Amino acid sequence: MKNWWFVRGLKKGILTEESPKDIAEWSTEIEGKGDVVCPTNAIENEKWIKERCIFCRLCYPNYRPNLNPRIYTIKSINTFFKKSFYLYPIDSGTCGGCNLELKLISAPQYDMTRFGIFFTNTPRHADALVVMGILTEKMREVLEKAYDAMPEPKLVILLGTCAVSGGILGEKIPLDSVVEIPGCPPNPYTILEALREVKGK
């Protein structure tokens, strides 16, 4: 029973993909021309600012996605986590979209464990704190305690436009992050690719 997915895959000829064939286009890079009304000012002087975009589509059809899912930013790569990389996800005030997409990377289609990436239930065992959502007042102390409880070396990953820039609602997360993955919500492939990059693949 333990190897059910493996046996089923062999029988049906299904393999876990290195990268997915289909990506939701409205979570990819956006390009276009013309003046538009953007609620988060994500388009200025015809330039798309990925950190602010909530993919509301008010800029359509002047601006369209170009199917490039690599919209993350990585400030440094830490090969210390190359063999195993444990994530502690924390919701500081989301709508739930980022949580769902993050959870999907553990599904058989993406299978994050094949790359040595795992979830942990405690920040004391975590290598990276994955923060989702805007900073709500009651979560400020929780976030600080979780970060302080993590052993060194530790990373902060901001997931979703709300965490990166505050989105349409409020305040961004005030922690120095190594990885920023914008999107509302980000694509699971984008999340997985960014995590692999930061740990040195």
N, CA and C of each residue as an Amber inpcrd file, in Angstrom:
protein
   603
   0.8180000  -1.2020000   0.0000000   0.0000000   0.0000000   0.0000000
   0.8540000   1.2540000   0.0000000   2.0520000   1.1300000   0.6290000
   2.9510000   2.2650000   0.7330000   3.3840000   2.7700000  -0.6360000
   3.5800000   1.8520000  -1.5680000   4.0690000   2.2230000  -2.8960000
   2.9560000   2.2660000  -3.9380000   1.7350000   2.5590000  -3.4930000
   0.5860000   2.5170000  -4.3850000   0.7690000   3.4360000  -5.5930000
   1.1880000   4.6710000  -5.3740000   1.3260000   5.6200000  -6.4760000
   2.3950000   5.1760000  -7.4560000   3.4620000   4.5850000  -6.9250000
   4.5420000   4.1130000  -7.7840000   4.0500000   2.9700000  -8.6850000
   3.3540000   1.9820000  -8.0900000   2.8520000   0.8220000  -8.8430000
   1.8060000   1.2720000  -9.8630000   0.9200000   2.1500000  -9.4450000
  -0.1280000   2.6530000 -10.3470000   0.5040000   3.3840000 -11.5420000
   1.5400000   4.1500000 -11.2580000   2.2220000   4.8640000 -12.3330000
   2.8610000   3.9230000 -13.3300000   3.4760000   2.8280000 -12.8300000
   4.0860000   1.8530000 -13.7310000   3.0450000   1.1750000 -14.6070000
   1.9040000   0.8120000 -14.0040000   0.8530000   0.1060000 -14.7590000
   0.2430000   0.9930000 -15.8340000   0.0480000   2.2700000 -15.5100000
  -0.6090000   3.1730000 -16.4620000   0.3740000   3.9520000 -17.3260000
   1.6570000   3.7860000 -17.0440000   2.6380000   4.4950000 -17.8490000
   2.7080000   5.9790000 -17.5200000   2.2960000   6.3530000 -16.3080000
   2.3240000   7.7630000 -15.9140000   3.6190000   8.0420000 -15.1600000
   4.3180000   9.0550000 -15.5650000   5.5380000   9.4500000 -14.8860000
   5.3520000  10.8290000 -14.2670000   6.0210000  11.0540000 -13.1340000
   6.0330000  12.3960000 -12.5770000   6.8550000  13.2850000 -13.5070000
   6.3190000  14.4570000 -13.8140000   6.9550000  15.3080000 -14.8130000
   8.0550000  16.1520000 -14.2060000   9.1490000  16.3450000 -14.9460000
  10.1990000  17.2680000 -14.5310000   9.6290000  18.6740000 -14.4730000
   8.8540000  19.0120000 -15.4910000   8.1160000  20.2720000 -15.4860000
   6.7680000  20.0160000 -16.1500000   5.7150000  20.6600000 -15.6830000
   4.3770000  20.3780000 -16.2160000   4.2140000  20.8720000 -17.6540000
   3.3430000  20.1980000 -18.3960000   3.1070000  20.5900000 -19.7890000
   2.1450000  21.7710000 -19.8680000   1.2150000  21.8370000 -18.9310000
   0.2210000  22.9150000 -18.9360000   0.3800000  23.7700000 -17.6900000
   0.4380000  25.0630000 -17.8960000   0.5640000  26.0150000 -16.7950000
  -0.5680000  27.0280000 -16.9200000  -1.1950000  27.3440000 -15.7910000
  -2.2550000  28.3550000 -15.8130000  -1.6590000  29.6810000 -16.2580000
  -2.1630000  30.2100000 -17.3880000  -1.4980000  31.3770000 -17.9840000
  -1.5570000  32.6220000 -17.1160000  -2.6130000  32.7770000 -16.3070000
  -2.7160000  33.9950000 -15.5050000  -1.9120000  33.9300000 -14.2170000
  -0.9210000  33.1090000 -14.1630000   0.0480000  33.1830000 -13.0700000
   1.4540000  33.2860000 -13.6510000   1.5220000  33.7470000 -14.9020000
   2.8150000  33.8980000 -15.5630000   3.0900000  35.3740000 -15.8560000
   4.2730000  35.6230000 -16.3980000   4.6960000  37.0010000 -16.6840000
   3.7090000  37.6970000 -17.6150000   3.5090000  38.9970000 -17.4010000
   2.5470000  39.7600000 -18.1990000   3.2830000  40.8280000 -18.9940000
   2.8780000  40.9860000 -20.2600000   3.4720000  42.0290000 -21.0850000
   2.4130000  42.6330000 -21.9870000   2.6650000  43.8440000 -22.4240000
   1.7250000  44.5180000 -23.3010000   2.0360000  45.9880000 -23.4120000
   1.0760000  46.7360000 -23.9540000   1.2660000  48.1730000 -24.1510000
  -0.0420000  48.8930000 -23.8640000   0.1020000  50.1600000 -23.5200000
  -1.0870000  50.9870000 -23.3350000  -1.3340000  51.3480000 -21.8870000
  -2.1660000  52.3510000 -21.7140000  -2.5200000  52.7880000 -20.3610000
  -3.6920000  51.9740000 -19.8430000  -3.5820000  51.5740000 -18.6120000
  -4.6480000  50.8040000 -17.9740000  -4.8260000  51.2730000 -16.5310000
  -5.9720000  50.9520000 -15.9750000  -6.2140000  51.2350000 -14.5620000
  -5.8550000  49.9830000 -13.7750000  -4.8600000  50.1050000 -12.9100000
  -4.4200000  48.9470000 -12.1220000  -4.6080000  49.2730000 -10.6350000
  -5.3480000  48.4550000  -9.9040000  -5.6250000  48.7670000  -8.4940000
  -4.4010000  48.7310000  -7.5900000  -3.3380000  48.0720000  -8.0220000
  -2.1260000  48.0110000  -7.1790000  -0.9310000  48.7200000  -7.8250000
  -1.1810000  49.4630000  -8.9180000  -0.1060000  50.1580000  -9.6560000
   0.9860000  49.1870000 -10.1080000   0.5580000  48.0200000 -10.5440000
   1.5280000  47.0120000 -11.0010000   2.0120000  47.2870000 -12.4130000
   1.3830000  48.2360000 -13.1020000   1.8460000  48.6210000 -14.4440000
   2.1140000  50.1160000 -14.4300000   3.3970000  50.4670000 -14.6030000
   3.8140000  51.8620000 -14.6390000   4.6960000  52.0710000 -15.8490000
   4.3890000  53.0890000 -16.6430000   5.1520000  53.3750000 -17.8620000
   5.2750000  52.1380000 -18.7480000   4.1700000  51.4250000 -18.8580000
   4.0780000  50.2040000 -19.6800000   5.0150000  49.1010000 -19.2180000
   5.4750000  49.1780000 -17.9670000   6.3280000  48.1320000 -17.4070000
   5.5630000  47.3960000 -16.3130000   5.6060000  46.0590000 -16.3780000
   4.9090000  45.2280000 -15.3970000   5.7820000  45.0230000 -14.1730000
   5.2290000  45.3320000 -12.9940000   5.9510000  45.1440000 -11.7360000
   5.3580000  43.9140000 -11.0520000   6.0700000  42.7930000 -11.1760000
   5.5250000  41.5050000 -10.7340000   5.2080000  41.4720000  -9.2500000
   5.9800000  42.1980000  -8.4370000   5.7830000  42.1590000  -6.9800000
   4.4430000  42.7470000  -6.5590000   3.8360000  43.5640000  -7.4040000
   2.5720000  44.2040000  -7.0400000   1.3410000  43.5740000  -7.6820000
   1.5300000  42.7540000  -8.6980000   0.3960000  42.2680000  -9.5020000
  -0.4470000  41.2320000  -8.7550000  -1.7590000  41.4450000  -8.7770000
  -2.6790000  40.4760000  -8.1640000  -3.4620000  39.7130000  -9.2350000
  -3.0420000  39.8520000 -10.4840000  -3.6340000  39.0970000 -11.6050000
  -5.1510000  39.2620000 -11.6590000  -5.6260000  40.4940000 -11.4860000
  -7.0710000  40.7510000 -11.4930000  -7.6270000  40.8330000 -12.9050000
  -6.7670000  40.9620000 -13.8990000  -7.1200000  40.9920000 -15.3180000
  -7.7920000  42.2850000 -15.7540000  -7.7500000  43.3170000 -14.9540000
  -8.3200000  44.5950000 -15.3860000  -7.5030000  45.2080000 -16.5280000
  -6.2630000  44.7520000 -16.6810000  -5.4130000  45.2780000 -17.7560000
  -5.6480000  44.5520000 -19.0850000  -6.4140000  43.4760000 -19.0740000
  -6.6980000  42.7090000 -20.2860000  -7.6380000  43.5070000 -21.1920000
  -7.5350000  43.5510000 -22.5030000  -6.6030000  42.7860000 -23.3550000
  -5.3060000  43.5330000 -23.6920000  -5.1200000  44.7470000 -23.1440000
  -3.8740000  45.4630000 -23.4650000  -2.6400000  44.6900000 -22.9960000
  -2.7860000  44.0310000 -21.8610000  -1.6730000  43.2480000 -21.3040000
  -2.1120000  41.7960000 -21.1740000  -1.2280000  40.9050000 -21.5880000
  -1.5550000  39.4760000 -21.5820000  -0.3850000  38.6720000 -20.9950000
  -0.6850000  37.5100000 -20.4240000   0.4070000  36.6490000 -19.9400000
   1.1850000  36.0410000 -21.1000000   2.4960000  35.8910000 -20.9140000
   3.3310000  35.3300000 -21.9980000   3.7790000  33.9000000 -21.7020000
   3.1940000  33.2830000 -20.6790000   3.4360000  31.8750000 -20.3070000
   4.8330000  31.6180000 -19.7390000   5.5220000  32.6530000 -19.2970000
   6.7930000  32.4580000 -18.6000000   6.5070000  32.3630000 -17.1010000
   6.6160000  31.1590000 -16.5210000   6.2610000  31.0040000 -15.1040000
   7.3660000  31.4060000 -14.1390000   8.5640000  31.6920000 -14.6430000
   9.7070000  31.9840000 -13.7630000   9.6900000  33.4600000 -13.3440000
   8.7380000  33.7810000 -12.4650000   8.5780000  35.1710000 -12.0450000
   9.0700000  35.3830000 -10.6150000   9.8590000  34.4370000 -10.1020000
  10.3660000  34.5450000  -8.7410000  11.7020000  35.3010000  -8.7160000
  12.0680000  35.7620000  -7.5260000  13.3500000  36.4330000  -7.3240000
  14.1170000  35.7100000  -6.2320000  15.3740000  35.3460000  -6.5240000
  16.2260000  34.6720000  -5.5440000  17.4560000  35.5410000  -5.3040000
  17.6660000  35.9450000  -4.0550000  18.7690000  36.8520000  -3.7410000
  20.0790000  36.0990000  -3.5210000  20.0100000  34.8770000  -3.0230000
  21.2290000  34.0690000  -2.8810000  20.8560000  32.5910000  -2.8480000
  21.7940000  31.7520000  -3.2440000  21.5820000  30.3020000  -3.2550000
  22.3570000  29.7010000  -2.1050000  21.7320000  28.7980000  -1.3530000
  22.3830000  28.1840000  -0.2010000  22.4860000  26.6700000  -0.4220000
  23.6480000  26.1960000  -0.8310000  23.8210000  24.7720000  -1.1260000
  23.8930000  23.9200000   0.1420000  23.8910000  24.5710000   1.3100000
  23.8590000  23.8320000   2.5720000  22.6160000  22.9450000   2.6510000
  21.5550000  23.3670000   1.9580000  20.2840000  22.6340000   1.9930000
  20.0990000  21.7320000   0.7800000  21.1760000  21.4290000   0.1010000
  21.0600000  20.6990000  -1.1610000  20.4400000  19.3100000  -0.9860000
  20.7720000  18.6160000   0.1080000  20.2760000  17.2430000   0.2840000
  18.8810000  17.2010000   0.8800000  18.5800000  18.0950000   1.8020000
  17.2290000  18.1360000   2.3680000  16.9000000  19.5720000   2.7530000
  15.6580000  19.9310000   2.5050000  15.2340000  21.3070000   2.7020000
  13.8500000  21.2670000   3.3520000  13.7850000  21.6530000   4.6360000
  12.5350000  21.5550000   5.3810000  11.8570000  22.9210000   5.4860000
  10.5810000  22.9490000   5.1290000   9.8160000  24.1960000   5.0830000
   8.7930000  24.2340000   6.2120000   8.6910000  25.3950000   6.8430000
   7.6230000  25.6060000   7.8240000   6.7090000  26.7040000   7.2840000
   5.5430000  26.3370000   6.7520000   4.6350000  27.3410000   6.2130000
   3.8630000  28.0430000   7.3310000   3.6850000  29.3610000   7.1940000
   2.9160000  30.0990000   8.1820000   2.0170000  31.1040000   7.4600000
   0.7620000  31.1200000   7.8460000  -0.2480000  31.9900000   7.2400000
  -0.4240000  33.2080000   8.1370000   0.0010000  34.3660000   7.6410000
  -0.1020000  35.5690000   8.4710000  -1.3150000  36.4090000   8.1180000
  -2.1370000  35.9180000   7.1770000  -3.3490000  36.6550000   6.8070000
  -3.6480000  36.5320000   5.3290000  -3.9800000  35.3240000   4.8830000
  -4.2340000  35.0930000   3.4530000  -5.7130000  34.8480000   3.1940000
  -6.0430000  34.7690000   1.9020000  -7.3880000  34.3510000   1.4920000
  -7.4440000  32.8380000   1.3940000  -6.2930000  32.1730000   1.4350000
  -6.2210000  30.7120000   1.3330000  -5.6720000  30.2330000   0.0050000
  -5.5770000  31.1250000  -0.9880000  -5.1070000  30.7340000  -2.3180000
  -3.6640000  30.2460000  -2.3060000  -2.7850000  30.9800000  -1.6460000
  -1.3700000  30.5860000  -1.6010000  -1.1950000  29.2620000  -0.8600000
  -1.9920000  29.0700000   0.2020000  -1.9180000  27.8260000   0.9680000
  -2.2240000  26.6250000   0.0710000  -3.2770000  26.7550000  -0.7400000
  -3.6750000  25.6480000  -1.6160000  -2.5910000  25.3400000  -2.6440000
  -2.0260000  26.3750000  -3.2400000  -1.0020000  26.1540000  -4.2710000
   0.2810000  25.5740000  -3.6610000   0.6260000  26.0230000  -2.4570000
   1.8140000  25.4660000  -1.7970000   1.6040000  23.9930000  -1.4760000
   0.4050000  23.6610000  -1.0120000   0.1160000  22.2650000  -0.6770000
   0.1980000  21.3610000  -1.9140000  -0.1410000  21.9320000  -3.0650000
  -0.1290000  21.1440000  -4.3060000   1.2530000  20.6180000  -4.6830000
   2.3210000  21.2870000  -4.2450000   3.6520000  20.8000000  -4.6420000
   4.0040000  19.4770000  -3.9760000   3.1990000  19.0610000  -2.9930000
   3.4150000  17.7300000  -2.4040000   2.5710000  16.6660000  -3.0950000
   1.7120000  17.0700000  -4.0470000   0.8730000  16.1170000  -4.7800000
   1.7350000  15.3010000  -5.7500000   1.2400000  14.1270000  -6.1800000
   2.0420000  13.2780000  -7.0750000   2.5010000  13.9670000  -8.3580000
   1.7240000  14.9060000  -8.8720000   2.1140000  15.5680000 -10.1240000
   3.4190000  16.3450000  -9.9780000   3.6090000  16.9840000  -8.8360000
   4.8090000  17.8000000  -8.6160000   5.8320000  17.0700000  -7.7310000
   5.3560000  16.3810000  -6.7040000   6.1720000  15.5090000  -5.8480000
   7.4700000  16.1740000  -5.3750000   7.3350000  17.1260000  -4.4730000
   8.5050000  17.8910000  -4.0150000   9.5430000  17.0270000  -3.3080000
   9.1270000  15.8780000  -2.7610000  10.0710000  15.0400000  -2.0160000
  11.1570000  14.4510000  -2.9100000  10.8890000  14.3190000  -4.2100000
  11.9240000  13.7860000  -5.1120000  13.0990000  14.7450000  -5.2410000
  12.8630000  16.0150000  -4.8470000  13.9400000  17.0120000  -4.8700000
  14.4920000  17.2730000  -3.4680000  14.0930000  16.4640000  -2.4930000
  14.5800000  16.6380000  -1.1320000  13.9290000  17.7960000  -0.4030000
  12.6960000  18.1330000  -0.7620000  11.9700000  19.2320000  -0.1180000
  10.8240000  18.6340000   0.6920000  10.7110000  19.0550000   1.9430000
   9.7120000  18.4820000   2.8470000   9.0580000  19.5910000   3.6730000
   7.8630000  19.2870000   4.2100000   7.2240000  20.1670000   5.1800000
   7.5570000  19.6650000   6.5790000   7.6270000  20.5830000   7.5370000
   7.7820000  20.2000000   8.9260000   6.7260000  20.9310000   9.7510000
   6.3480000  20.3280000  10.8750000   5.2750000  20.8930000  11.6960000
   5.7800000  21.8460000  12.7640000   7.0800000  22.0420000  12.8330000
   7.6170000  22.9270000  13.8570000   8.7360000  23.7880000  13.2850000
   8.7920000  25.0580000  13.6580000   9.8940000  25.9010000  13.1640000
  11.2470000  25.4640000  13.6940000  11.2660000  24.6990000  14.7850000
  12.5380000  24.2440000  15.3680000  13.2670000  23.2660000  14.4570000
  12.5570000  22.6270000  13.5340000  13.1720000  21.6940000  12.5870000
  13.2460000  22.2750000  11.1750000  12.9240000  23.5440000  11.0280000
  12.7780000  24.1240000   9.6840000  14.0600000  24.7950000   9.2090000
  14.2740000  24.7060000   7.8870000  15.3590000  25.4370000   7.2390000
  14.8500000  26.7590000   6.6730000  13.5800000  26.7720000   6.3000000
  13.0080000  27.9830000   5.7030000  11.6110000  28.2320000   6.2440000
  11.3330000  29.4870000   6.4860000  10.0020000  29.9220000   6.9030000
   9.2910000  30.4320000   5.6530000   8.1840000  29.7900000   5.2850000
   7.4210000  30.2170000   4.1140000   6.2320000  31.0380000   4.6070000
   6.2820000  32.3340000   4.3520000   5.2430000  33.2220000   4.8710000
   4.2800000  33.5960000   3.7540000   2.9810000  33.4520000   4.0450000
   1.9370000  33.7710000   3.0660000   0.9890000  34.7930000   3.6670000
   0.5780000  35.7690000   2.8680000  -0.4290000  36.7340000   3.3040000
   0.1640000  38.0420000   3.7760000  -0.7120000  39.0070000   3.9910000
  -0.2710000  40.2980000   4.5260000   0.0230000  40.1370000   6.0060000
   0.6590000  41.1440000   6.5830000   0.9560000  41.0800000   8.0150000
  -0.2470000  41.5930000   8.8030000  -0.9220000  40.6960000   9.4780000
  -2.0260000  41.1060000  10.3520000  -1.4780000  41.2990000  11.7620000
  -2.0990000  42.1840000  12.5070000  -1.5430000  42.5990000  13.7910000
  -1.3790000  41.4280000  14.7530000  -2.3760000  40.5270000  14.7840000
  -2.3020000  39.4240000  15.7430000  -1.2820000  38.3600000  15.3540000
  -0.8500000  38.3800000  14.1070000   0.1460000  37.3930000  13.6770000
   1.5750000  37.9250000  13.7690000   1.7290000  39.1940000  14.0730000
   3.0720000  39.7890000  14.1350000   3.9600000  39.0550000  15.1520000
   3.4530000  38.8670000  16.3560000   4.2340000  38.2050000  17.4010000
   4.4610000  36.7260000  17.0760000   3.4480000  36.0850000  16.5220000
   3.5650000  34.6670000  16.1450000   4.6790000  34.4840000  15.1180000
   4.6960000  35.3820000  14.1680000   5.7070000  35.3290000  13.1030000
   7.1190000  35.5170000  13.6780000   7.2540000  36.4650000  14.5670000
   8.5600000  36.7210000  15.1900000   9.0310000  35.5260000  16.0180000
   8.1000000  34.9210000  16.7580000   8.4580000  33.7550000  17.5810000
   8.8680000  32.5680000  16.7230000   8.1500000  32.3580000  15.6270000
   8.4770000  31.2490000  14.7190000   9.8650000  31.4610000  14.1200000
  10.1580000  32.6880000  13.7140000  11.4670000  32.9880000  13.1140000
  12.5860000  32.8030000  14.1420000  12.3600000  33.2810000  15.3640000
  13.3870000  33.1580000  16.4130000  13.6360000  31.6980000  16.8010000
  12.6140000  30.8500000  16.6750000  12.7420000  29.4420000  17.0650000
  13.5250000  28.6090000  16.0620000  13.7170000  29.1320000  14.8520000
  14.4040000  28.3550000  13.8110000  15.9090000  28.3190000  14.0590000
  16.5420000  27.1820000  13.7840000  18.0080000  27.0920000  13.9250000
  18.7150000  27.7800000  12.7610000  19.9480000  28.1930000  13.0010000
  20.7770000  28.7670000  11.9220000  21.4200000  27.6370000  11.1260000
  21.6570000  27.7890000   9.8340000  21.2200000  28.8990000   8.9890000
  19.7450000  28.7720000   8.6320000  19.0800000  29.8920000   8.4610000
  17.6530000  29.8730000   8.1680000  17.3240000  30.8870000   7.0790000
  16.2730000  30.5610000   6.3360000  15.8510000  31.3960000   5.2190000
  14.4130000  31.8310000   5.4170000  14.0700000  32.9390000   4.7890000
  12.6760000  33.3770000   4.7450000  12.2410000  33.4270000   3.2860000
  11.1090000  32.8030000   3.0170000  10.5470000  32.7920000   1.6680000
   9.1900000  33.4810000   1.7310000   9.0160000  34.5270000   0.9400000
   7.7280000  35.2160000   0.8850000   6.9530000  34.6680000  -0.3050000
   5.7620000  34.1600000  -0.0280000   4.9720000  33.4970000  -1.0710000
   3.6890000  34.2790000  -1.3320000   3.5530000  34.7370000  -2.5650000
   2.3480000  35.4670000  -2.9520000   2.5400000  36.9740000  -2.8790000
   1.7690000  37.6750000  -3.6790000   1.8830000  39.1340000  -3.7670000
   1.6050000  39.8140000  -2.4350000   0.6830000  39.2910000  -1.6490000
   0.3770000  39.9010000  -0.3430000   1.6100000  39.9240000   0.5540000
   2.3350000  38.8250000   0.6150000   3.5240000  38.7540000   1.4640000
   4.6570000  39.6140000   0.9150000   4.7710000  39.6620000  -0.4250000
   5.8840000  40.3720000  -1.0560000   5.7050000  41.8850000  -0.9880000
   4.4720000  42.3550000  -1.2920000   4.2890000  43.8110000  -1.3680000
   3.0840000  44.3250000  -0.5760000   2.3160000  43.4620000   0.0050000
   1.1130000  43.8930000   0.7090000  -0.1350000  43.7760000  -0.1490000
   0.0470000  43.5380000  -1.4550000  -1.0820000  43.3460000  -2.3550000
  -2.0400000  44.5190000  -2.3540000  -3.3100000  44.2260000  -2.3150000
  -4.3250000  45.2630000  -2.3710000  -4.8110000  45.6430000  -0.9770000
  -4.4520000  44.8520000   0.0160000  -5.0290000  45.0440000   1.3450000
  -4.1500000  45.7980000   2.3280000  -2.8610000  45.5370000   2.3480000
  -2.1290000  46.1700000   3.4390000  -0.6380000  46.0550000   3.4390000
  -0.1070000  45.5680000   4.5310000   1.3130000  45.6720000   4.8390000
   2.0530000  44.3970000   4.4450000   3.2390000  44.5520000   3.8460000
   4.0320000  43.3740000   3.4850000   4.7360000  42.8160000   4.7230000
   5.3050000  41.6350000   4.5750000   5.9720000  40.9690000   5.6950000
   7.3260000  41.6400000   5.9570000   7.5850000  42.1080000   7.1850000
   8.8210000  42.8460000   7.4580000  10.0030000  41.9530000   7.8350000
  10.2550000  40.9200000   7.0830000  11.4100000  40.0460000   7.3240000
  12.3030000  40.0780000   6.0940000  13.6200000  39.9900000   6.3080000
  14.5430000  39.9340000   5.1770000  14.3910000  38.5800000   4.4970000
  13.9620000  38.6070000   3.2680000  13.7040000  37.3500000   2.5610000
  14.8050000  37.0590000   1.5560000  15.0320000  35.7700000   1.3380000
  15.9870000  35.3270000   0.3240000  15.2650000  35.0220000  -0.9850000
  14.0080000  34.5920000  -0.8410000  13.2100000  34.2530000  -2.0180000
  11.8920000  35.0210000  -1.9790000  11.5250000  35.6020000  -3.1130000
  10.2100000  36.2350000  -3.2520000   9.5070000  35.5930000  -4.4440000
   8.3250000  35.0600000  -4.1630000   7.5550000  34.4060000  -5.2270000
   6.2290000  35.1490000  -5.3520000   6.1470000  36.1260000  -6.2560000
   4.8880000  36.8550000  -6.4100000   3.8480000  36.0110000  -7.1410000
   2.6590000  36.5550000  -7.2460000   1.5650000  35.8290000  -7.8880000
   0.3740000  35.8090000  -6.9610000  -0.7990000  35.6960000  -7.5480000
  -2.0080000  35.7380000  -6.7390000  -3.0330000  34.7360000  -7.2590000
  -2.8700000  33.4540000  -6.8740000  -1.7350000  32.8960000  -6.1490000
  -0.6480000  32.4560000  -7.1230000   0.5590000  32.1710000  -6.6260000
   1.6190000  31.6670000  -7.5160000   1.2860000  30.2690000  -8.0240000
   1.8260000  29.9530000  -9.1890000   1.6550000  28.6190000  -9.7730000
   2.4990000  27.6040000  -8.9950000   2.0140000  26.3870000  -8.7640000
   2.8300000  25.3740000  -8.0580000   4.1720000  25.1320000  -8.7230000
   4.1950000  25.1690000 -10.0550000   5.4630000  24.9700000 -10.7550000
   6.4410000  26.0990000 -10.4310000   5.9260000  27.3350000 -10.3640000
   6.7740000  28.4790000 -10.0200000   7.3410000  28.3050000  -8.6160000
   6.5010000  27.8680000  -7.6840000   6.9400000  27.6570000  -6.2970000
   8.0350000  26.5920000  -6.2440000   7.7740000  25.4620000  -6.8880000
   8.7250000  24.3450000  -6.8540000  10.0520000  24.7240000  -7.5040000
   9.9830000  25.4020000  -8.6100000  11.2020000  25.8260000  -9.3200000
  12.0330000  26.7790000  -8.4500000  11.3690000  27.7180000  -7.7740000
  12.0770000  28.6640000  -6.9040000  12.7380000  27.9400000  -5.7280000
  12.0360000  26.9750000  -5.1500000  12.5950000  26.2230000  -4.0230000
  13.8080000  25.4040000  -4.4590000  13.7330000  24.8220000  -5.6230000
  14.8700000  24.0500000  -6.1370000  16.0690000  24.9510000  -6.4080000
  15.7930000  26.1290000  -6.9260000  16.8840000  27.0720000  -7.2270000
  17.6020000  27.5010000  -5.9510000  16.8440000  27.8500000  -4.9140000
  17.4690000  28.4110000  -3.7190000  18.2870000  27.3700000  -2.9610000
  17.9520000  26.1010000  -3.0880000  18.7140000  25.0500000  -2.4130000
  19.8470000  24.4890000  -3.2830000  20.0340000  25.0860000  -4.4290000
  21.1250000  24.6540000  -5.3040000  20.7860000  23.4270000  -6.1120000
  19.5230000  23.1210000  -6.3310000  19.0090000  21.9750000  -7.1210000
  19.6120000  20.6500000  -6.7160000
